[in-house]
Amino acid sequence: MSKLDRFVDNRILQNGVVWAFLALIFSMLIQAENRLFSALVFIAFIIPPIYINNLMILPLYLKGKRVVATALFLCNIGFFTGLGVFLLSRFMGGFEWKMVYNVWGGILLSILFGTALKIARDSFFRRQQEKEAELKLLKAQVNPHFLFNTLNNLYGLSVVKSDRLPSLMLKLSDLLRYSLYETKDTLVPLEKELKYLENYMSLEKIRLEDQAEISFSKTGMVGTKKIAPMLFIVFVENAFKHLAQSKDHKSMVEVAIAAEGDRISFRCTNTLEPTYSNDNDMEKGRSGIGLENVKKRLMLMYPDTHQLEIRKTPSRYTVQLKLTL
């Protein structure tokens, strides 16, 4: 968690900053000999009615107890208006009716401002929690999806008692170790993610042997960049799942990754069967997630900093993804 995230989550610090900011504003607006002292006195006076409204009255209103909440709201304003007029009249040496309007207006505006601020902040936190929950769900779907596909491949090899099975099991062990234990954070080192992708393609290369031309290339400096985990793997899985099988020519899967500054470019290309036309199937993995899963995660994690382009020809399927980390 970054320092900014810790600040956003610290509500005590948030409130302190807001009140300090308001004190600064009032110190410039109030016409008095000691502006800062007058601003601090005013802040100290409006803090109780605002917190009473936000912590006691507003929750009642949101729970549907609107009559009770309205009555308490009026009592809250009335009590502190009377208290403010009493203190002001003692300080000024006399009572004037305009004191009532000024104090009442000041308290009402302060409470409405505090209420709007609380609603906006609670809405922000609620959206963040919903986003985190959805991301966890989407990440949880990826691991079984990958495991299901790989176990199917291993089953096919075990049926024919292939000598490649032991090496495939070792590769699978490394892949599962990463996907289960190192992808729990929101962001992971890009270097590890690319290594995971390279290991997966090595596994597929062992499985397919000479049936396909498989290439993986990366250019640029990865450095300490971080990325959302398990983004690229779905595209690569789909490439192998829908790989063309032809006796006349070899199938092909090409994955190229380029890093330049904070920008990452990912391209995955695979050959297709000439008669293949089921676009909907290409958009989904075996368990019904696949690309739809990735699209949702990209919208959540990189809403304005990603470009996803998918091109399909009769013989090739290409995915181009550009990210700004």
Short mmCIF file of N, CA and C in Angstrom, two decimals, residues 201-261:
data_model
loop_
_atom_site.label_atom_id
_atom_site.label_comp_id
_atom_site.label_asym_id
_atom_site.label_seq_id
_atom_site.Cartn_x
_atom_site.Cartn_y
_atom_site.Cartn_z
N MET A 201 4.72 -20.84 -21.96
CA MET A 201 4.95 -21.14 -23.38
C MET A 201 5.97 -22.26 -23.54
N SER A 202 6.92 -22.35 -22.61
CA SER A 202 7.86 -23.47 -22.64
C SER A 202 7.14 -24.79 -22.43
N LEU A 203 6.15 -24.77 -21.53
CA LEU A 203 5.34 -25.97 -21.28
C LEU A 203 4.60 -26.38 -22.53
N GLU A 204 4.01 -25.41 -23.20
CA GLU A 204 3.27 -25.72 -24.42
C GLU A 204 4.22 -26.19 -25.53
N LYS A 205 5.42 -25.65 -25.55
CA LYS A 205 6.40 -26.06 -26.56
C LYS A 205 6.80 -27.52 -26.37
N ILE A 206 6.95 -27.94 -25.11
CA ILE A 206 7.26 -29.34 -24.82
C ILE A 206 6.10 -30.24 -25.25
N ARG A 207 4.89 -29.78 -24.99
CA ARG A 207 3.71 -30.58 -25.30
C ARG A 207 3.53 -30.75 -26.81
N LEU A 208 3.74 -29.66 -27.56
CA LEU A 208 3.46 -29.70 -29.00
C LEU A 208 4.64 -30.19 -29.83
N GLU A 209 5.83 -30.13 -29.25
CA GLU A 209 7.06 -30.54 -29.95
C GLU A 209 7.15 -29.85 -31.32
N ASP A 210 7.17 -30.62 -32.40
CA ASP A 210 7.37 -30.06 -33.74
C ASP A 210 6.07 -29.70 -34.45
N GLN A 211 4.97 -29.72 -33.74
CA GLN A 211 3.68 -29.46 -34.38
C GLN A 211 3.44 -27.98 -34.63
N ALA A 212 4.18 -27.11 -33.93
CA ALA A 212 3.94 -25.67 -34.07
C ALA A 212 5.23 -24.90 -33.85
N GLU A 213 5.30 -23.73 -34.47
CA GLU A 213 6.41 -22.81 -34.25
C GLU A 213 5.99 -21.83 -33.15
N ILE A 214 6.68 -21.87 -32.04
CA ILE A 214 6.33 -21.07 -30.87
C ILE A 214 7.49 -20.13 -30.57
N SER A 215 7.20 -18.84 -30.49
CA SER A 215 8.25 -17.86 -30.21
C SER A 215 7.80 -16.86 -29.16
N PHE A 216 8.71 -16.49 -28.30
CA PHE A 216 8.46 -15.50 -27.25
C PHE A 216 9.63 -14.53 -27.24
N SER A 217 9.32 -13.23 -27.38
CA SER A 217 10.38 -12.22 -27.39
C SER A 217 9.98 -11.05 -26.52
N LYS A 218 10.99 -10.43 -25.91
CA LYS A 218 10.75 -9.23 -25.12
C LYS A 218 11.89 -8.26 -25.33
N THR A 219 11.55 -7.00 -25.45
CA THR A 219 12.55 -5.96 -25.67
C THR A 219 12.31 -4.82 -24.68
N GLY A 220 13.36 -4.06 -24.41
CA GLY A 220 13.24 -2.93 -23.49
C GLY A 220 13.58 -3.33 -22.07
N MET A 221 13.66 -2.32 -21.21
CA MET A 221 14.03 -2.53 -19.81
C MET A 221 12.77 -2.65 -18.96
N VAL A 222 12.64 -3.78 -18.29
CA VAL A 222 11.49 -4.01 -17.41
C VAL A 222 11.66 -3.26 -16.10
N GLY A 223 12.89 -3.30 -15.54
CA GLY A 223 13.18 -2.56 -14.31
C GLY A 223 12.32 -3.00 -13.15
N THR A 224 11.78 -2.03 -12.43
CA THR A 224 10.96 -2.31 -11.24
C THR A 224 9.48 -2.10 -11.51
N LYS A 225 9.09 -2.12 -12.76
CA LYS A 225 7.67 -1.90 -13.11
C LYS A 225 6.79 -2.99 -12.50
N LYS A 226 5.56 -2.61 -12.20
CA LYS A 226 4.58 -3.56 -11.68
C LYS A 226 3.32 -3.54 -12.55
N ILE A 227 2.63 -4.67 -12.53
CA ILE A 227 1.46 -4.82 -13.39
C ILE A 227 0.43 -5.70 -12.68
N ALA A 228 -0.82 -5.57 -13.08
CA ALA A 228 -1.86 -6.47 -12.55
C ALA A 228 -1.55 -7.90 -12.98
N PRO A 229 -1.62 -8.86 -12.07
CA PRO A 229 -1.22 -10.23 -12.41
C PRO A 229 -2.20 -10.93 -13.34
N MET A 230 -1.66 -11.90 -14.09
CA MET A 230 -2.47 -12.82 -14.91
C MET A 230 -3.29 -12.11 -15.98
N LEU A 231 -2.75 -11.02 -16.53
CA LEU A 231 -3.46 -10.34 -17.62
C LEU A 231 -3.16 -10.98 -18.97
N PHE A 232 -1.88 -11.23 -19.24
CA PHE A 232 -1.48 -11.70 -20.56
C PHE A 232 -1.80 -13.18 -20.79
N ILE A 233 -1.85 -13.97 -19.72
CA ILE A 233 -1.94 -15.42 -19.86
C ILE A 233 -3.22 -15.86 -20.58
N VAL A 234 -4.30 -15.13 -20.40
CA VAL A 234 -5.57 -15.53 -21.04
C VAL A 234 -5.46 -15.44 -22.55
N PHE A 235 -4.79 -14.38 -23.06
CA PHE A 235 -4.63 -14.26 -24.50
C PHE A 235 -3.78 -15.41 -25.05
N VAL A 236 -2.73 -15.76 -24.31
CA VAL A 236 -1.85 -16.83 -24.77
C VAL A 236 -2.56 -18.18 -24.70
N GLU A 237 -3.34 -18.39 -23.64
CA GLU A 237 -4.11 -19.63 -23.53
C GLU A 237 -5.07 -19.79 -24.71
N ASN A 238 -5.76 -18.71 -25.05
CA ASN A 238 -6.68 -18.77 -26.17
C ASN A 238 -5.95 -19.07 -27.48
N ALA A 239 -4.75 -18.51 -27.61
CA ALA A 239 -3.97 -18.76 -28.82
C ALA A 239 -3.67 -20.24 -28.99
N PHE A 240 -3.28 -20.91 -27.91
CA PHE A 240 -2.98 -22.34 -28.01
C PHE A 240 -4.25 -23.18 -28.12
N LYS A 241 -5.30 -22.72 -27.48
CA LYS A 241 -6.55 -23.48 -27.54
C LYS A 241 -7.10 -23.53 -28.96
N HIS A 242 -7.01 -22.41 -29.68
CA HIS A 242 -7.59 -22.33 -31.03
C HIS A 242 -6.52 -22.41 -32.11
N LEU A 243 -5.40 -23.02 -31.77
CA LEU A 243 -4.29 -23.15 -32.71
C LEU A 243 -4.68 -24.07 -33.87
N ALA A 244 -4.33 -23.62 -35.09
CA ALA A 244 -4.66 -24.43 -36.28
C ALA A 244 -3.82 -25.70 -36.29
N GLN A 245 -4.43 -26.78 -36.70
CA GLN A 245 -3.74 -28.06 -36.86
C GLN A 245 -3.83 -28.46 -38.33
N SER A 246 -2.67 -28.41 -39.02
CA SER A 246 -2.66 -28.69 -40.46
C SER A 246 -1.48 -29.59 -40.81
N LYS A 247 -1.70 -30.52 -41.74
CA LYS A 247 -0.62 -31.39 -42.20
C LYS A 247 0.25 -30.70 -43.23
N ASP A 248 -0.28 -29.68 -43.89
CA ASP A 248 0.45 -29.00 -44.96
C ASP A 248 1.49 -28.02 -44.43
N HIS A 249 1.19 -27.34 -43.33
CA HIS A 249 2.13 -26.36 -42.79
C HIS A 249 2.03 -26.32 -41.28
N LYS A 250 3.09 -25.84 -40.63
CA LYS A 250 3.12 -25.76 -39.17
C LYS A 250 2.21 -24.65 -38.66
N SER A 251 1.65 -24.91 -37.51
CA SER A 251 0.90 -23.86 -36.82
C SER A 251 1.90 -22.90 -36.19
N MET A 252 1.41 -21.76 -35.73
CA MET A 252 2.30 -20.73 -35.21
C MET A 252 1.66 -19.95 -34.08
N VAL A 253 2.46 -19.71 -33.03
CA VAL A 253 2.07 -18.80 -31.96
C VAL A 253 3.25 -17.87 -31.70
N GLU A 254 3.02 -16.58 -31.81
CA GLU A 254 4.06 -15.59 -31.57
C GLU A 254 3.60 -14.63 -30.48
N VAL A 255 4.45 -14.44 -29.50
CA VAL A 255 4.18 -13.49 -28.42
C VAL A 255 5.36 -12.53 -28.35
N ALA A 256 5.07 -11.25 -28.44
CA ALA A 256 6.12 -10.22 -28.39
C ALA A 256 5.73 -9.15 -27.38
N ILE A 257 6.66 -8.80 -26.52
CA ILE A 257 6.42 -7.78 -25.48
C ILE A 257 7.53 -6.74 -25.57
N ALA A 258 7.11 -5.47 -25.61
CA ALA A 258 8.07 -4.37 -25.68
C ALA A 258 7.80 -3.39 -24.55
N ALA A 259 8.85 -3.02 -23.83
CA ALA A 259 8.74 -2.07 -22.72
C ALA A 259 9.51 -0.81 -23.08
N GLU A 260 8.84 0.32 -22.94
CA GLU A 260 9.48 1.61 -23.21
C GLU A 260 8.96 2.63 -22.20
N GLY A 261 9.81 2.99 -21.25
CA GLY A 261 9.36 3.88 -20.19
C GLY A 261 8.28 3.21 -19.36
#
